[in-house]
Amino acid sequence: MIIGTQEDVQTVGFHPGESIDSLKEQMASALMRAQNQKEVLVLSDMVSGSPFNVAASLTRSYLFEHVAGINLPILLPEIILGGMGAKEGRKKFNKNVSASGEEVECLKRLQEKGAKVKYQLVPDERAVALDKLL
């Protein structure tokens, strides 16, 4: 279970239309920020995919472990929404929970990759699937 703000965790996204050079710059920047840590772990989803190849190329310049063939939905098969404050300009799920457009798209991508995304304010409450909230 991952709850709240995470320290020493960084993500690098590779979205349609972005260049390999941009990905490499983002990943190198994240690795540079992490170099003061005892251990650094990089996860990439597909062996021989662009993120994998970029991470592999950076092993010459940075010290880190690289695990391929894994992604967030595999690590987190179920995601429960909560603690996402309601603010103007955000999609409201209820009076206390909302998400930005970018967060909604991210949740949809996680769901497309197999993660079960749901809203459940407290354990005794019935969970509601993301599809019903959107």
mmCIF file of C-alpha atoms in Angstrom:
data_model
loop_
_atom_site.group_PDB
_atom_site.id
_atom_site.type_symbol
_atom_site.label_atom_id
_atom_site.label_comp_id
_atom_site.label_asym_id
_atom_site.label_seq_id
_atom_site.Cartn_x
_atom_site.Cartn_y
_atom_site.Cartn_z
ATOM 1 C CA MET A 1 0.000 0.000 0.000
ATOM 2 C CA ILE A 2 1.378 3.404 -0.928
ATOM 3 C CA ILE A 3 -0.286 6.282 0.898
ATOM 4 C CA GLY A 4 0.619 9.939 1.077
ATOM 5 C CA THR A 5 3.652 11.791 -0.160
ATOM 6 C CA GLN A 6 6.552 9.527 -1.064
ATOM 7 C CA GLU A 7 10.102 10.629 -0.423
ATOM 8 C CA ASP A 8 12.901 9.572 -2.729
ATOM 9 C CA VAL A 9 10.520 8.386 -5.461
ATOM 10 C CA GLN A 10 10.656 9.873 -8.928
ATOM 11 C CA THR A 11 8.763 9.074 -12.087
ATOM 12 C CA VAL A 12 9.688 9.709 -15.676
ATOM 13 C CA GLY A 13 6.971 9.448 -18.295
ATOM 14 C CA PHE A 14 7.406 8.756 -21.978
ATOM 15 C CA HIS A 15 4.354 9.955 -23.861
ATOM 16 C CA PRO A 16 3.390 9.813 -27.543
ATOM 17 C CA GLY A 17 5.181 12.504 -29.524
ATOM 18 C CA GLU A 18 8.100 12.832 -27.096
ATOM 19 C CA SER A 19 11.603 12.214 -28.369
ATOM 20 C CA ILE A 20 14.132 9.686 -27.130
ATOM 21 C CA ASP A 21 16.471 12.607 -26.361
ATOM 22 C CA SER A 22 13.816 14.184 -24.137
ATOM 23 C CA LEU A 23 13.318 10.873 -22.314
ATOM 24 C CA LYS A 24 17.066 10.516 -21.841
ATOM 25 C CA GLU A 25 17.339 14.062 -20.435
ATOM 26 C CA GLN A 26 14.451 13.443 -18.014
ATOM 27 C CA MET A 27 15.842 10.103 -16.869
ATOM 28 C CA ALA A 28 19.390 11.458 -16.484
ATOM 29 C CA SER A 29 18.048 14.377 -14.442
ATOM 30 C CA ALA A 30 16.112 12.015 -12.158
ATOM 31 C CA LEU A 31 19.174 9.785 -11.734
ATOM 32 C CA MET A 32 21.377 12.788 -10.978
ATOM 33 C CA ARG A 33 18.973 13.861 -8.209
ATOM 34 C CA ALA A 34 19.025 10.315 -6.798
ATOM 35 C CA GLN A 35 22.781 9.778 -6.757
ATOM 36 C CA ASN A 36 23.090 10.663 -3.064
ATOM 37 C CA GLN A 37 20.890 7.647 -2.181
ATOM 38 C CA LYS A 38 22.421 4.335 -1.098
ATOM 39 C CA GLU A 39 20.405 2.407 -3.665
ATOM 40 C CA VAL A 40 18.596 3.498 -6.813
ATOM 41 C CA LEU A 41 16.126 1.257 -8.626
ATOM 42 C CA VAL A 42 14.809 1.961 -12.127
ATOM 43 C CA LEU A 43 11.772 0.054 -13.408
ATOM 44 C CA SER A 44 10.895 -0.177 -17.095
ATOM 45 C CA ASP A 45 7.949 -1.979 -18.594
ATOM 46 C CA MET A 46 9.249 -3.729 -21.731
ATOM 47 C CA VAL A 47 12.605 -5.249 -22.500
ATOM 48 C CA SER A 48 14.043 -3.471 -25.556
ATOM 49 C CA GLY A 49 11.415 -0.690 -25.404
ATOM 50 C CA SER A 50 12.576 2.931 -25.486
ATOM 51 C CA PRO A 51 12.589 3.448 -21.675
ATOM 52 C CA PHE A 52 14.523 0.189 -21.279
ATOM 53 C CA ASN A 53 17.079 1.189 -23.921
ATOM 54 C CA VAL A 54 17.544 4.660 -22.438
ATOM 55 C CA ALA A 55 17.981 3.251 -18.914
ATOM 56 C CA ALA A 56 20.475 0.701 -20.212
ATOM 57 C CA SER A 57 22.460 3.439 -21.953
ATOM 58 C CA LEU A 58 22.627 5.447 -18.714
ATOM 59 C CA THR A 59 24.218 2.579 -16.740
ATOM 60 C CA ARG A 60 27.544 3.805 -18.085
ATOM 61 C CA SER A 61 27.135 7.170 -16.360
ATOM 62 C CA TYR A 62 25.051 6.467 -13.235
ATOM 63 C CA LEU A 63 24.978 3.804 -10.536
ATOM 64 C CA PHE A 64 21.555 2.089 -10.302
ATOM 65 C CA GLU A 65 19.786 -1.246 -10.556
ATOM 66 C CA HIS A 66 17.457 -1.702 -13.529
ATOM 67 C CA VAL A 67 14.527 -4.135 -13.536
ATOM 68 C CA ALA A 68 12.674 -4.580 -16.816
ATOM 69 C CA GLY A 69 9.317 -6.155 -17.541
ATOM 70 C CA ILE A 70 7.497 -4.449 -14.687
ATOM 71 C CA ASN A 71 5.132 -1.512 -14.397
ATOM 72 C CA LEU A 72 3.037 0.198 -11.745
ATOM 73 C CA PRO A 73 -0.162 -1.840 -12.335
ATOM 74 C CA ILE A 74 1.820 -5.023 -11.713
ATOM 75 C CA LEU A 75 3.163 -3.594 -8.443
ATOM 76 C CA LEU A 76 -0.175 -2.006 -7.507
ATOM 77 C CA PRO A 77 -2.988 -4.222 -8.792
ATOM 78 C CA GLU A 78 -5.588 -2.128 -6.940
ATOM 79 C CA ILE A 79 -5.640 1.636 -6.447
ATOM 80 C CA ILE A 80 -8.039 3.238 -3.982
ATOM 81 C CA LEU A 81 -8.617 6.967 -4.417
ATOM 82 C CA GLY A 82 -8.773 9.191 -1.373
ATOM 83 C CA GLY A 83 -7.098 12.251 0.088
ATOM 84 C CA MET A 84 -7.148 14.093 -3.228
ATOM 85 C CA GLY A 85 -8.495 17.473 -2.131
ATOM 86 C CA ALA A 86 -11.365 19.127 -3.923
ATOM 87 C CA LYS A 87 -10.221 22.270 -5.703
ATOM 88 C CA GLU A 88 -11.559 24.423 -8.475
ATOM 89 C CA GLY A 89 -10.836 23.133 -11.963
ATOM 90 C CA ARG A 90 -10.599 19.501 -10.846
ATOM 91 C CA LYS A 91 -12.991 16.610 -11.566
ATOM 92 C CA LYS A 92 -14.951 16.090 -8.334
ATOM 93 C CA PHE A 93 -15.612 12.526 -7.220
ATOM 94 C CA ASN A 94 -17.324 13.782 -4.068
ATOM 95 C CA LYS A 95 -17.074 16.890 -1.865
ATOM 96 C CA ASN A 96 -13.612 15.931 -0.547
ATOM 97 C CA VAL A 97 -11.974 14.053 -3.419
ATOM 98 C CA SER A 98 -11.109 15.364 -6.875
ATOM 99 C CA ALA A 99 -8.496 14.926 -9.569
ATOM 100 C CA SER A 100 -6.864 17.141 -12.160
ATOM 101 C CA GLY A 101 -7.271 16.308 -15.841
ATOM 102 C CA GLU A 102 -3.729 14.924 -15.881
ATOM 103 C CA GLU A 103 -4.445 12.736 -12.829
ATOM 104 C CA VAL A 104 -7.662 11.428 -14.428
ATOM 105 C CA GLU A 105 -5.748 10.507 -17.603
ATOM 106 C CA CYS A 106 -3.048 8.801 -15.530
ATOM 107 C CA LEU A 107 -5.681 6.805 -13.615
ATOM 108 C CA LYS A 108 -7.310 5.780 -16.908
ATOM 109 C CA ARG A 109 -3.942 4.576 -18.266
ATOM 110 C CA LEU A 110 -3.313 2.557 -15.101
ATOM 111 C CA GLN A 111 -6.765 1.038 -15.423
ATOM 112 C CA GLU A 112 -6.158 0.201 -19.114
ATOM 113 C CA LYS A 113 -3.009 -1.642 -18.055
ATOM 114 C CA GLY A 114 -4.958 -3.814 -15.635
ATOM 115 C CA ALA A 115 -5.015 -1.933 -12.323
ATOM 116 C CA LYS A 116 -8.373 -1.797 -10.558
ATOM 117 C CA VAL A 117 -9.013 1.872 -9.753
ATOM 118 C CA LYS A 118 -11.782 2.678 -7.299
ATOM 119 C CA TYR A 119 -12.972 5.263 -4.818
ATOM 120 C CA GLN A 120 -13.601 4.265 -1.217
ATOM 121 C CA LEU A 121 -13.537 6.928 1.473
ATOM 122 C CA VAL A 122 -13.507 4.505 4.437
ATOM 123 C CA PRO A 123 -13.097 0.704 4.618
ATOM 124 C CA ASP A 124 -16.723 0.112 5.618
ATOM 125 C CA GLU A 125 -18.025 2.051 2.623
ATOM 126 C CA ARG A 126 -18.833 0.261 -0.637
ATOM 127 C CA ALA A 127 -16.146 0.846 -3.263
ATOM 128 C CA VAL A 128 -17.086 2.572 -6.538
ATOM 129 C CA ALA A 129 -15.178 1.786 -9.754
ATOM 130 C CA LEU A 130 -13.455 4.688 -11.549
ATOM 131 C CA ASP A 131 -15.671 4.167 -14.630
ATOM 132 C CA LYS A 132 -18.746 5.071 -12.580
ATOM 133 C CA LEU A 133 -17.101 8.263 -11.288
ATOM 134 C CA LEU A 134 -16.097 9.696 -14.659
#
